[in-house]
mmCIF file of C-alpha atoms in Angstrom:
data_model
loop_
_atom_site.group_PDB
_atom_site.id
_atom_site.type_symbol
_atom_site.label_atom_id
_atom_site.label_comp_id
_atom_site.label_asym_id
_atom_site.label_seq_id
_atom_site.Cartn_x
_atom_site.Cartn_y
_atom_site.Cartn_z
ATOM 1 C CA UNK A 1 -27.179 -6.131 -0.031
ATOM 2 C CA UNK A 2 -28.807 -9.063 2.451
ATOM 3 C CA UNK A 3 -26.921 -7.976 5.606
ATOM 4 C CA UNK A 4 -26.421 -11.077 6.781
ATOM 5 C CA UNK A 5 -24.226 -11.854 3.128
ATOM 6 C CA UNK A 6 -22.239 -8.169 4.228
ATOM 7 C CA UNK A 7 -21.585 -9.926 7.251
ATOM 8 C CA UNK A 8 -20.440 -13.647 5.975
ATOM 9 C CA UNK A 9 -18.203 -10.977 2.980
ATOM 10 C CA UNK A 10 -16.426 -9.335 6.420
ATOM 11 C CA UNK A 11 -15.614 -11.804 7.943
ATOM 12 C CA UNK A 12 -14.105 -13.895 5.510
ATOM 13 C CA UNK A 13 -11.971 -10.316 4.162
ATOM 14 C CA UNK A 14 -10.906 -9.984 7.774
ATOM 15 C CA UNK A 15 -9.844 -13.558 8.545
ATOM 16 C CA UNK A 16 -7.725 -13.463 4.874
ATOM 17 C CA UNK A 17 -6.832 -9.654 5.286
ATOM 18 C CA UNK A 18 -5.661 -10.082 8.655
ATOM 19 C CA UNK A 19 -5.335 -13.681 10.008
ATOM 20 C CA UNK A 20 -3.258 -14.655 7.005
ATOM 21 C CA UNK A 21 -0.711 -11.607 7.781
ATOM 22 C CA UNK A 22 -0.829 -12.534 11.811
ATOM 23 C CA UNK A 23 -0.154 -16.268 10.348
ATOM 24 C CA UNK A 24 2.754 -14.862 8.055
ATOM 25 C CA UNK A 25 4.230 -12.513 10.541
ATOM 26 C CA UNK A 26 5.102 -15.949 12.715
ATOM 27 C CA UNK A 27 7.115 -16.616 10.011
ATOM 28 C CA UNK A 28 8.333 -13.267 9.465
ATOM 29 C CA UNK A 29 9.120 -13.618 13.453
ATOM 30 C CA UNK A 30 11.130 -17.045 13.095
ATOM 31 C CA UNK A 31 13.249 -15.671 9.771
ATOM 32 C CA UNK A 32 14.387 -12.478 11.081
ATOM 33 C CA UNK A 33 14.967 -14.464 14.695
ATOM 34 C CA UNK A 34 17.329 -16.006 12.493
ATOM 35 C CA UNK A 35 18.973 -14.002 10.286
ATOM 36 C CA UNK A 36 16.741 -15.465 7.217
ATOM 37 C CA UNK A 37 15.560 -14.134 4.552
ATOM 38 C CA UNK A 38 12.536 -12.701 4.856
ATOM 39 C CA UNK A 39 12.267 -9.762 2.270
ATOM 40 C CA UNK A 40 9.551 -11.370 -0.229
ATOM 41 C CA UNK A 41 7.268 -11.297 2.795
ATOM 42 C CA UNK A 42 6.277 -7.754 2.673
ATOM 43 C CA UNK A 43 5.073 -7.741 -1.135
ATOM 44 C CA UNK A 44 3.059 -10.820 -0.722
ATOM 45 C CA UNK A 45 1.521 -9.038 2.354
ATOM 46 C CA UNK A 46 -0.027 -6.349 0.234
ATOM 47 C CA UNK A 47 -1.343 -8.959 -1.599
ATOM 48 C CA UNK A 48 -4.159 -9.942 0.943
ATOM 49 C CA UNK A 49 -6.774 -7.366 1.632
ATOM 50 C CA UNK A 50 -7.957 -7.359 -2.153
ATOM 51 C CA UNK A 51 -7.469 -11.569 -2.128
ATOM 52 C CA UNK A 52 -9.577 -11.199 0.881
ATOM 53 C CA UNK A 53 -12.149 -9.255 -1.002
ATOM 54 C CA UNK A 54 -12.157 -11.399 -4.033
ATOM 55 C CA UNK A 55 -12.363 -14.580 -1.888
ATOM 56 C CA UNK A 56 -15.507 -13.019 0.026
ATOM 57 C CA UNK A 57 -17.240 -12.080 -3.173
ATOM 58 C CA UNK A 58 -16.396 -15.633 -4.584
ATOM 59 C CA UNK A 59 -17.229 -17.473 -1.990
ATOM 60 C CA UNK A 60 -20.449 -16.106 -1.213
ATOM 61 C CA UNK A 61 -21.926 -16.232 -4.637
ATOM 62 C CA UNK A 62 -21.927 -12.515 -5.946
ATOM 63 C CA UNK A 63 -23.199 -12.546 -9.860
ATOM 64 C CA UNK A 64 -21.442 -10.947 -12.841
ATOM 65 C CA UNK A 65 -17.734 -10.858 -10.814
ATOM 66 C CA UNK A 66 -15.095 -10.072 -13.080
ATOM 67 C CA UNK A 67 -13.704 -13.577 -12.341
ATOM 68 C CA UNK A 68 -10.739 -13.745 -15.317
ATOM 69 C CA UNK A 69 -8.999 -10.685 -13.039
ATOM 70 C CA UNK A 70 -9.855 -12.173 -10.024
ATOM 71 C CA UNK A 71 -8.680 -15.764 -10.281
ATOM 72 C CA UNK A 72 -5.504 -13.906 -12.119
ATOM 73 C CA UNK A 73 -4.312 -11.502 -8.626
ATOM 74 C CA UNK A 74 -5.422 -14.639 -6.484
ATOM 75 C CA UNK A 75 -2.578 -17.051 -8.317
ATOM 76 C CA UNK A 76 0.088 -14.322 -8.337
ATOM 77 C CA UNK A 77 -0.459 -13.757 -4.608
ATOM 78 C CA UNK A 78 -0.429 -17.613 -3.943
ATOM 79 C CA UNK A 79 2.701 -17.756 -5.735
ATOM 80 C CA UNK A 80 3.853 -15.111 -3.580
ATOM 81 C CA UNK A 81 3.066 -17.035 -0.060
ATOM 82 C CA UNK A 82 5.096 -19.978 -2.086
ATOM 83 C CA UNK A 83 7.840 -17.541 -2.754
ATOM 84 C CA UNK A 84 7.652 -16.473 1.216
ATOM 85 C CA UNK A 85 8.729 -19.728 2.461
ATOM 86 C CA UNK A 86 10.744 -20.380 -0.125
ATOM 87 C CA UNK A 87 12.818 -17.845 0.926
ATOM 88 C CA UNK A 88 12.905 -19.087 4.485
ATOM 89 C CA UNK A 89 13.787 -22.769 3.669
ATOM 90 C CA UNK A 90 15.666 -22.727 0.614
ATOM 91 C CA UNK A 91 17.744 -20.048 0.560
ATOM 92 C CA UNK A 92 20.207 -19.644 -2.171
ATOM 93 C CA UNK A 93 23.088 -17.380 -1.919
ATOM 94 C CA UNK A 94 24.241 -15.241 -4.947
ATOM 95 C CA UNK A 95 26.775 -12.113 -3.280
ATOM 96 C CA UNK A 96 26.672 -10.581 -6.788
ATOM 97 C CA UNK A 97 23.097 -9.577 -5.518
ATOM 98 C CA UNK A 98 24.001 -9.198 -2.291
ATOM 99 C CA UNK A 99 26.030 -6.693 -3.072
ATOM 100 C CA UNK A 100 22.971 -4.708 -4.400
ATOM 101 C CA UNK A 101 20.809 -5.194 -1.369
ATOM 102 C CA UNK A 102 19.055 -8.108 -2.948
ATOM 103 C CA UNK A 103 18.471 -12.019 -2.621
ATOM 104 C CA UNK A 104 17.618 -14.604 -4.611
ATOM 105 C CA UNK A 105 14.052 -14.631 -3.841
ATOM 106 C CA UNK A 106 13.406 -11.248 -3.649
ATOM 107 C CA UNK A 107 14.711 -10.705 -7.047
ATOM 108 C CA UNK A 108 11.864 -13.559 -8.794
ATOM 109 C CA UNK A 109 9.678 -12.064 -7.072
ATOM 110 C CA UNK A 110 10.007 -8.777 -8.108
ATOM 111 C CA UNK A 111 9.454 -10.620 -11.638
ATOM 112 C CA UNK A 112 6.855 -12.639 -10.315
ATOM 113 C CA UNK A 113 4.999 -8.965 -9.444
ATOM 114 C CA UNK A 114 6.189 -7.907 -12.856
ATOM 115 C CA UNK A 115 4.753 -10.769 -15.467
ATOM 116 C CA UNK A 116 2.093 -10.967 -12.961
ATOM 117 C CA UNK A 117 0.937 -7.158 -13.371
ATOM 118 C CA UNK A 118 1.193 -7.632 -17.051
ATOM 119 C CA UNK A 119 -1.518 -10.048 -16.696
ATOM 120 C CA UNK A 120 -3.712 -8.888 -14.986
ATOM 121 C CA UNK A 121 -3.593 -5.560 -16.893
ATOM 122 C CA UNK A 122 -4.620 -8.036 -19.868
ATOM 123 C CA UNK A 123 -7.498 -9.639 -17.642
ATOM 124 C CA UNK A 124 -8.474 -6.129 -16.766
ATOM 125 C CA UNK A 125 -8.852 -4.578 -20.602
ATOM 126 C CA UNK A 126 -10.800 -7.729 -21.531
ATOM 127 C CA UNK A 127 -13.080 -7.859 -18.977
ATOM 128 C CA UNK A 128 -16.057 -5.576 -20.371
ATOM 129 C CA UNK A 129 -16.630 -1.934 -19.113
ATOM 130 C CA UNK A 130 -19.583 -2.458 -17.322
ATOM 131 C CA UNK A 131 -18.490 -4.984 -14.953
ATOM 132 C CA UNK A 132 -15.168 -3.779 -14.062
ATOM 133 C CA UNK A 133 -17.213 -0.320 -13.053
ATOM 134 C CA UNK A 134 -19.607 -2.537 -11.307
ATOM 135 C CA UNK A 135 -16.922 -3.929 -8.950
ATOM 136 C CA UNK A 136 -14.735 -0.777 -8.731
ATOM 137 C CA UNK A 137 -12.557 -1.221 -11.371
ATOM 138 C CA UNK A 138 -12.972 1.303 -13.816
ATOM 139 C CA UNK A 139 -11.034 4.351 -14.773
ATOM 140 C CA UNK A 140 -13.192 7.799 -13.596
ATOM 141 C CA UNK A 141 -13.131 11.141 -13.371
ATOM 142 C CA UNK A 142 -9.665 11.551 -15.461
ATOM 143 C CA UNK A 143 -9.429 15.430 -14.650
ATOM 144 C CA UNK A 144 -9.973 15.055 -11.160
ATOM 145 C CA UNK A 145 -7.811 11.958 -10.653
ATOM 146 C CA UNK A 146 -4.655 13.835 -12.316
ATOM 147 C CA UNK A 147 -5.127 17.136 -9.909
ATOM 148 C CA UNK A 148 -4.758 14.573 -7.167
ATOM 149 C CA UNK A 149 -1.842 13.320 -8.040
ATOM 150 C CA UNK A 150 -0.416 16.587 -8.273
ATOM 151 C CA UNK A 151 -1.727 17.959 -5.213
ATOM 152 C CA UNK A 152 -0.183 14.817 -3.536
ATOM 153 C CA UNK A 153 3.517 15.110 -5.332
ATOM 154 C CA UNK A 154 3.112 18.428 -4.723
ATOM 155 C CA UNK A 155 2.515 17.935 -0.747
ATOM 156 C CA UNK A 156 5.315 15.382 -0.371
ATOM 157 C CA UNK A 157 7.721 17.363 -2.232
ATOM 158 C CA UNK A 158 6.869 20.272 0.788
ATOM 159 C CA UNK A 159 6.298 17.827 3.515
ATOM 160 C CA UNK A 160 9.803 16.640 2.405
ATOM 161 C CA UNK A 161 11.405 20.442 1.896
ATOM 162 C CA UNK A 162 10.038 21.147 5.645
ATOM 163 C CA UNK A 163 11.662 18.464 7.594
ATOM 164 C CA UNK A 164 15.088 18.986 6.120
ATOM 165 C CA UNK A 165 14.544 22.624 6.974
ATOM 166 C CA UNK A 166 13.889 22.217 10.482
ATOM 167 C CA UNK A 167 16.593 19.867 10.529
ATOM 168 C CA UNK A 168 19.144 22.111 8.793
ATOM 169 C CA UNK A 169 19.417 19.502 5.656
ATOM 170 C CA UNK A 170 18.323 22.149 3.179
ATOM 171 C CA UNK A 171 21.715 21.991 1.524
ATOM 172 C CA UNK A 172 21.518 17.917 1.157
ATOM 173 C CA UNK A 173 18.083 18.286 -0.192
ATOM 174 C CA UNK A 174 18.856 20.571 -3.074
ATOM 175 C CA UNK A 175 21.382 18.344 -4.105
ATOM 176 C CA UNK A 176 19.270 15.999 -4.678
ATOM 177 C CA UNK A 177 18.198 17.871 -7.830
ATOM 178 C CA UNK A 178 21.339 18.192 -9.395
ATOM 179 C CA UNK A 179 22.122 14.644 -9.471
ATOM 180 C CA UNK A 180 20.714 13.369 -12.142
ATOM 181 C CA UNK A 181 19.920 9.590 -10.488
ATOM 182 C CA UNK A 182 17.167 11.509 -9.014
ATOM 183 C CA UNK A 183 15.569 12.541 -12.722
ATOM 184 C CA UNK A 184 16.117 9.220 -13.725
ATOM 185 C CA UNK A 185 14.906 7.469 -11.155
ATOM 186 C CA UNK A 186 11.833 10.196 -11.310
ATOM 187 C CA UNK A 187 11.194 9.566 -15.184
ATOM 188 C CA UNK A 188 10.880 6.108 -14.446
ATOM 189 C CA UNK A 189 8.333 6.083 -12.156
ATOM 190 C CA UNK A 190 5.311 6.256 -14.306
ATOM 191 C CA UNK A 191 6.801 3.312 -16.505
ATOM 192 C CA UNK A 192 7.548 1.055 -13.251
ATOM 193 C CA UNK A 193 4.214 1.596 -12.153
ATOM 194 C CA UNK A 194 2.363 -0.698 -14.328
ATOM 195 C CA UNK A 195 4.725 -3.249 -14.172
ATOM 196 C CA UNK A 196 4.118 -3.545 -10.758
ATOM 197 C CA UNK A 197 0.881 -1.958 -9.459
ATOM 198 C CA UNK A 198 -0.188 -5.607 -8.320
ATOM 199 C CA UNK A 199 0.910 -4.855 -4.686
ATOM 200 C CA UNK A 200 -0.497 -1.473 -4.695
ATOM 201 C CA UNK A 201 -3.876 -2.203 -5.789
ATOM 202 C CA UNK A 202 -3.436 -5.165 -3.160
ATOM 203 C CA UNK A 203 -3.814 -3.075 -0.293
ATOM 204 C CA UNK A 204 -5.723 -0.348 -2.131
ATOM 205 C CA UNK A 205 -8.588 -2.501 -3.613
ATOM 206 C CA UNK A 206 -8.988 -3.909 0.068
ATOM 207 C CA UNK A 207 -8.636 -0.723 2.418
ATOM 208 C CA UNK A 208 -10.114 2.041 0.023
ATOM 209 C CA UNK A 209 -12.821 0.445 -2.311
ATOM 210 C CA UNK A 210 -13.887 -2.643 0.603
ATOM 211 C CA UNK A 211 -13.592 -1.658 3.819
ATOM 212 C CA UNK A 212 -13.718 2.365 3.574
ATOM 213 C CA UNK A 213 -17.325 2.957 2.747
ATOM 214 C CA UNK A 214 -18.255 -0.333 5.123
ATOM 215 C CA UNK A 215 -16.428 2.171 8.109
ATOM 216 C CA UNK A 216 -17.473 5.115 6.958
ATOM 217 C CA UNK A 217 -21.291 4.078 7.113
ATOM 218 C CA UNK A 218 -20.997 2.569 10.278
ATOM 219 C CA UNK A 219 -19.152 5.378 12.239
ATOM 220 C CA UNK A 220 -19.521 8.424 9.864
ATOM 221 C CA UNK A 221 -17.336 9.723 7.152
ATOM 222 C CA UNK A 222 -14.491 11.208 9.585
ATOM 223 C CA UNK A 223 -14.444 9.053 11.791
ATOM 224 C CA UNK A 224 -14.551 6.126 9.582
ATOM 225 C CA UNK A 225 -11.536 7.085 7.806
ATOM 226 C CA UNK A 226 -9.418 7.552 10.792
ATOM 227 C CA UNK A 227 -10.568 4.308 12.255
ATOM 228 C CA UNK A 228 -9.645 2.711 8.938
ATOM 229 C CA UNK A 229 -5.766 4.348 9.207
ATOM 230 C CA UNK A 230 -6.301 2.652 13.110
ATOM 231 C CA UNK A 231 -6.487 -0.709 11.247
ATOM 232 C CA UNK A 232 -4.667 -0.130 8.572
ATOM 233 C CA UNK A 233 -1.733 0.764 10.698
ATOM 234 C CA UNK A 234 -2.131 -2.722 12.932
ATOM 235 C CA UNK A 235 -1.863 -4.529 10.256
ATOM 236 C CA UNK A 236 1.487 -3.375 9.501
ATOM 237 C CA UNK A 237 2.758 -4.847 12.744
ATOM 238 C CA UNK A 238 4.503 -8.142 11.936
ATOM 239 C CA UNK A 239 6.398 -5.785 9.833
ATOM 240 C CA UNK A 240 6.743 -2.834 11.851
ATOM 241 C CA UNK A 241 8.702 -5.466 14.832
ATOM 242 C CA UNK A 242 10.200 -7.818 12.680
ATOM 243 C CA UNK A 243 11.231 -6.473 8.970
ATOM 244 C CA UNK A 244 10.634 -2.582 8.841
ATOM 245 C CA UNK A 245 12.570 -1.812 12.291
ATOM 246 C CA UNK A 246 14.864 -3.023 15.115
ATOM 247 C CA UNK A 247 12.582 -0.096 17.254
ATOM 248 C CA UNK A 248 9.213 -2.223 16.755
ATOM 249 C CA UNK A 249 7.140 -0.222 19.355
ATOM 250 C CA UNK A 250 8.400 3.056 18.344
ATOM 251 C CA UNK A 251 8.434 2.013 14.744
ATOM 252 C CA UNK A 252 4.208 0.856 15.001
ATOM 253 C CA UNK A 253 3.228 4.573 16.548
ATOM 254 C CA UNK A 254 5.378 6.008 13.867
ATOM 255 C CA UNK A 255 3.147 3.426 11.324
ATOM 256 C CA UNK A 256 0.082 4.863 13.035
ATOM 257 C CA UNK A 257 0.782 8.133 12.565
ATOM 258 C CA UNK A 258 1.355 7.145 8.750
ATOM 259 C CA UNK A 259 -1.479 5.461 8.169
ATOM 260 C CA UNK A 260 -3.992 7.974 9.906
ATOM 261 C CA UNK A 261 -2.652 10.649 7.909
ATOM 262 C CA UNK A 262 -2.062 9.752 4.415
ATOM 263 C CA UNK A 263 -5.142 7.369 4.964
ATOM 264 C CA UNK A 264 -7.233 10.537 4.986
ATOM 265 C CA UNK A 265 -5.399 11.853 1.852
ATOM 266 C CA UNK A 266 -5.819 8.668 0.268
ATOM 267 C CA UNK A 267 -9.711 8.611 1.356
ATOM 268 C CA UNK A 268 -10.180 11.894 -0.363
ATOM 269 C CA UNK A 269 -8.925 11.617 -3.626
ATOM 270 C CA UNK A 270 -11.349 8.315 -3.565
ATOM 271 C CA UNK A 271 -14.156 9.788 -2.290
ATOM 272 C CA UNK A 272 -12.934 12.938 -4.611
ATOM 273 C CA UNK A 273 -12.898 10.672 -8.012
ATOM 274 C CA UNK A 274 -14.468 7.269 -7.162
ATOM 275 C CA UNK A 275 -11.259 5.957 -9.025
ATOM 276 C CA UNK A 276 -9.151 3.257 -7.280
ATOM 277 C CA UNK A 277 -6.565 3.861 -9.601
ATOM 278 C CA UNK A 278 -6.088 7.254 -7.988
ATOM 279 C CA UNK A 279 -5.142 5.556 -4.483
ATOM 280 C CA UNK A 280 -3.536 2.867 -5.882
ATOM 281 C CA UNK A 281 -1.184 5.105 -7.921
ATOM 282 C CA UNK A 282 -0.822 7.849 -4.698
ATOM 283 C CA UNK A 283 0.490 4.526 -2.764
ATOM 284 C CA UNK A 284 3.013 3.679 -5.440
ATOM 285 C CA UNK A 285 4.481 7.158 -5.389
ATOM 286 C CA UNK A 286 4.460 7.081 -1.569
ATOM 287 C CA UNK A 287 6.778 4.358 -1.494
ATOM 288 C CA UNK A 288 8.792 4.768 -5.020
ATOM 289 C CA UNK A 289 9.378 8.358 -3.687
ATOM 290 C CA UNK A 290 11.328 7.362 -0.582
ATOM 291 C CA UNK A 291 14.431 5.891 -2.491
ATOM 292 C CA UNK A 292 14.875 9.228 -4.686
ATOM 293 C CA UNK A 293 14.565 11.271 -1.742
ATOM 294 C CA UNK A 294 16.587 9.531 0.527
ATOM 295 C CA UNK A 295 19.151 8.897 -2.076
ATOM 296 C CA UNK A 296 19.126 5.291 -1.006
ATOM 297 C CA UNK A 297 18.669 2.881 -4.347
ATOM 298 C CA UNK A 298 19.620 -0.215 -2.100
ATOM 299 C CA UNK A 299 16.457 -2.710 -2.156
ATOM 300 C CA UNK A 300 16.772 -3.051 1.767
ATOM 301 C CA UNK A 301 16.148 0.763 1.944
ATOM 302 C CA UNK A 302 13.486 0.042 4.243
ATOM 303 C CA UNK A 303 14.749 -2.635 6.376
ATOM 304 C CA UNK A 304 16.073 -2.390 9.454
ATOM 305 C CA UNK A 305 15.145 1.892 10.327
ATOM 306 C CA UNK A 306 15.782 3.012 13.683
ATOM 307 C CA UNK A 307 13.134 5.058 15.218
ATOM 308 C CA UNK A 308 13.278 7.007 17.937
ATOM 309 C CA UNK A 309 10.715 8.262 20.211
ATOM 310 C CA UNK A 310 11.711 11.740 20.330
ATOM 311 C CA UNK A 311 11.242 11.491 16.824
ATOM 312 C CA UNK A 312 7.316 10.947 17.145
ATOM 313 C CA UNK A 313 5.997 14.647 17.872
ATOM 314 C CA UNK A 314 7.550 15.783 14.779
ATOM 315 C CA UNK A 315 6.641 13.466 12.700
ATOM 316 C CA UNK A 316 2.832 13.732 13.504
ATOM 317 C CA UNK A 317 3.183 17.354 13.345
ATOM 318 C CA UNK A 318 4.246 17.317 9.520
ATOM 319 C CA UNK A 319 1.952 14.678 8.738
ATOM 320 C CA UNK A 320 -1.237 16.476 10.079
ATOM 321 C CA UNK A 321 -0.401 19.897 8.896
ATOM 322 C CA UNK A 322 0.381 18.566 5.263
ATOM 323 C CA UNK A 323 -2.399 15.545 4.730
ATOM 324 C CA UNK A 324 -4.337 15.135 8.065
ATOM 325 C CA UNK A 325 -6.112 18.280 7.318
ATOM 326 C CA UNK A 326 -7.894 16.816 4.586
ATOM 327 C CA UNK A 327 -9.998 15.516 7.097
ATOM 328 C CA UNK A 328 -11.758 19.063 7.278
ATOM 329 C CA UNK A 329 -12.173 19.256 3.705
ATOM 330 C CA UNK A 330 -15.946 19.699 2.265
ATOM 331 C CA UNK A 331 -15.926 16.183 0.775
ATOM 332 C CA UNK A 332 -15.871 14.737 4.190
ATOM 333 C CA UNK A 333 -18.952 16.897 5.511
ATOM 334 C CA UNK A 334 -20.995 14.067 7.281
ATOM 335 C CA UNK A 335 -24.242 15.134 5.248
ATOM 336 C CA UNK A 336 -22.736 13.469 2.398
ATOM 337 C CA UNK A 337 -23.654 9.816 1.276
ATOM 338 C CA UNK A 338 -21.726 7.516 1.802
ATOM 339 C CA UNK A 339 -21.547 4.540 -1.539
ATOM 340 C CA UNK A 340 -19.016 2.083 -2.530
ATOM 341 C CA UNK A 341 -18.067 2.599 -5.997
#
C-alpha cells in the first residue's frame, strides 16, 4: 500500500476512533455531572473504531470495498450518536423500566443494535466471498476458531474459580450452578450473540483486524500487542471516570490491566485463525459472562463499580497468569510475519 495513503487511512481511524469518543465523553462528563442519562453512550462508543476504519477506506478511495456492509454499520452507529443525545436532552421517564435497571433510551437502543445486527448480517451474506475475505470479513479456520473459544471459556471459568478461592467465595460460586438463571442465561448466549454482535465487531474490526498488524509491524509482534491493550485501555477513559466507576483513576489502571491482558488473548486467537469473528465473539462472552457470574441481571450491572487500589495487585496477578502469558506463546515468536488479514 502507497505509504503515504496508510498514513492519510490512520489518521482519519484515529481522529474518528478516538476524537469522536474524547468529543462524546464531554457529554458523557456533563450527563453523569448531572444525574442524566447517559447509558446509550457506551454501545455507540464501540461503534467507532470499525466506523473509523470504514470511513478511512471510503474516504481515501480503496477499490472493491464491501460498501452495502459498510454504509449499513455506519447508519446504525449514526443512529446511535442520535440516540446518545437523545438520551441527554429528552429524557423520558418510564419507572416500570426503571425498576429493571433500564431507561427509555437504552431500551431502543438495545433494538436499534438488534434490527441493526440483523442487517448487517444480511449485507454481510450478500456481499460475495471474495471481497468480504479481502477486507477481513470472512469466516476461517472453523476448527481452530472453536478451540479458542473453548480455551477462552475455559480460562474465565478458572480465572473466575481462583479469585473466589482466594477470597473464600467458593461456596457463592458453586451456587451459581445450581440456579438455573445461570443455564438459562448461559444457553442464551450463543442466540443473543447475533442479534447483537454490531458493538462487538465495532471495537473488534477496529483494534484487531486495523490497527493490530499496523502496531505489530511497527514495534514487533509483542510489543505491538501490548502497546495496542496501552491504547485500547485509554480509550476507555471517558467511561472509566464518568459511566463505568465513581473510582475513575483506580478504575482506568484496573482498565489497563484489562485491556493488556485479554488484548494478548484476543491477539492470539487472531493471529491463531485470521478470523475476526473469533475476537469479536471472545469479546461478547467477556462481557455477557459478567452478569451470569456475578449473578447481577440488572442492565446497570456495570455502572457505577467501586474500585479500590488495594484491589490492583491482584487483579493483574490473575490476569497475567491466566491470559497475559499468551504473550510467550510460539505464535508471537518475532520471526513470524506479520499480515493483515
Amino acid at each position: 500500500m502507497n505509504e503515504n495513503k496508510e498514513k492519510k487511512q490512520l489518521l482519519i481511524y484515529v481522529i474518528i476512533a478516538y476524537g469522536v469518543t474524547f468529543l462524546m465523553g464531554l457529554f458523557i462528563w456533563f450527563g453523569n455531572s448531572r444525574g442524566m442519562d447517559v447509558s446509550v453512550f457506551p454501545a455507540a462508543q464501540m461503534m467507532y473504531p470499525a466506523a473509523g476504519v470504514m470511513f478511512a477506506y471510503l474516504f481515501t478511495g480503496e477499490e472493491n470495498l464491501p460498501k452495502g456492509y459498510y454504509i449499513t454499520f455506519l447508519i446504525v452507529t449514526g443512529i446511535m450518536i442520535a440516540l446518545s443525545f437523545l438520551s441527554l436532552f429528552v429524557p423520558v421517564e418510564l419507572p416500570m423500566l426503571g425498576a429493571m435497571g433500564l431507561t427509555f433510551w437504552s431500551m431502543i437502543s438495545q433494538y436499534v443494535l438488534i434490527l441493526g445486527s440483523i442487517a448487517l448480517w444480511i449485507a454481510l451474506f450478500v456481499t460475495k466471498k471474495e471481497k468480504r475475505r479481502a477486507w477481513g470479513l470472512g469466516f476461517f479456520n472453523g476448527k481452530a476458531s472453536a478451540i479458542c473459544a473453548v480455551l477462552f471459556l475455559v480460562l474465565y471459568v478458572a480465572r473466575t474459580a481462583f479469585s473466589c478461592l482466594i477470597a473464600g467465595q467458593m461456596g457463592e460460586f458453586m451456587a451459581l450452578f445450581s440456579n438455573s438463571a445461570t443455564w438459562i442465561n448461559t444457553a442464551v448466549l450463543p442466540i443473543n450473540f447475533f442479534l447483537v454482535f454490531a458493538a462487538f465487531f465495532g471495537e473488534e474490526y477496529g483494534w484487531r483486524y486495523y490497527l493490530q498488524p499496523l502496531m505489530q509491524k511497527k514495534f514487533g509482534k509483542r510489543a505491538g500487542v501490548i502497546l495496542l491493550g496501552i491504547v485500547w485501555g485509554l480509550w476507555h477513559l471517558p467511561l472509566d471516570f464518568w459511566y463505568y466507576s465513581n473510582t475513575g483513576l483506580a478504575m482506568s489502571a484496573a482498565q489497563q490491566i484489562t485491556c493488556i491482558t485479554l488484548g494478548i488473548f484476543f491477539a492470539y486467537a487472531y493471529m491463531k485463525t485470521g478470523n475476526i469473528w473469533v475476537p469479536v465473539a471472545l469479546h461478547y462472552l467477556n462481557n455477557n459472562l459478567i452478569p451470569i457470574f456475578s449473578g447481577n441481571y440488572s442492565a446497570d450491572v456495570l455502572e457505577n463499580q467501586t474500585i479500590a487500589w488495594g484491589d490492583l495487585p491482584f487483579a493483574l496477578l490473575i490476569n497475567v497468569l491466566f491470559f497475559g502469558l499468551f504473550i510467550f506463546a510460539k505464535t508471537f515468536r518475532e520471526k513470524d510475519s506479520v499480515s493483515q488479514q
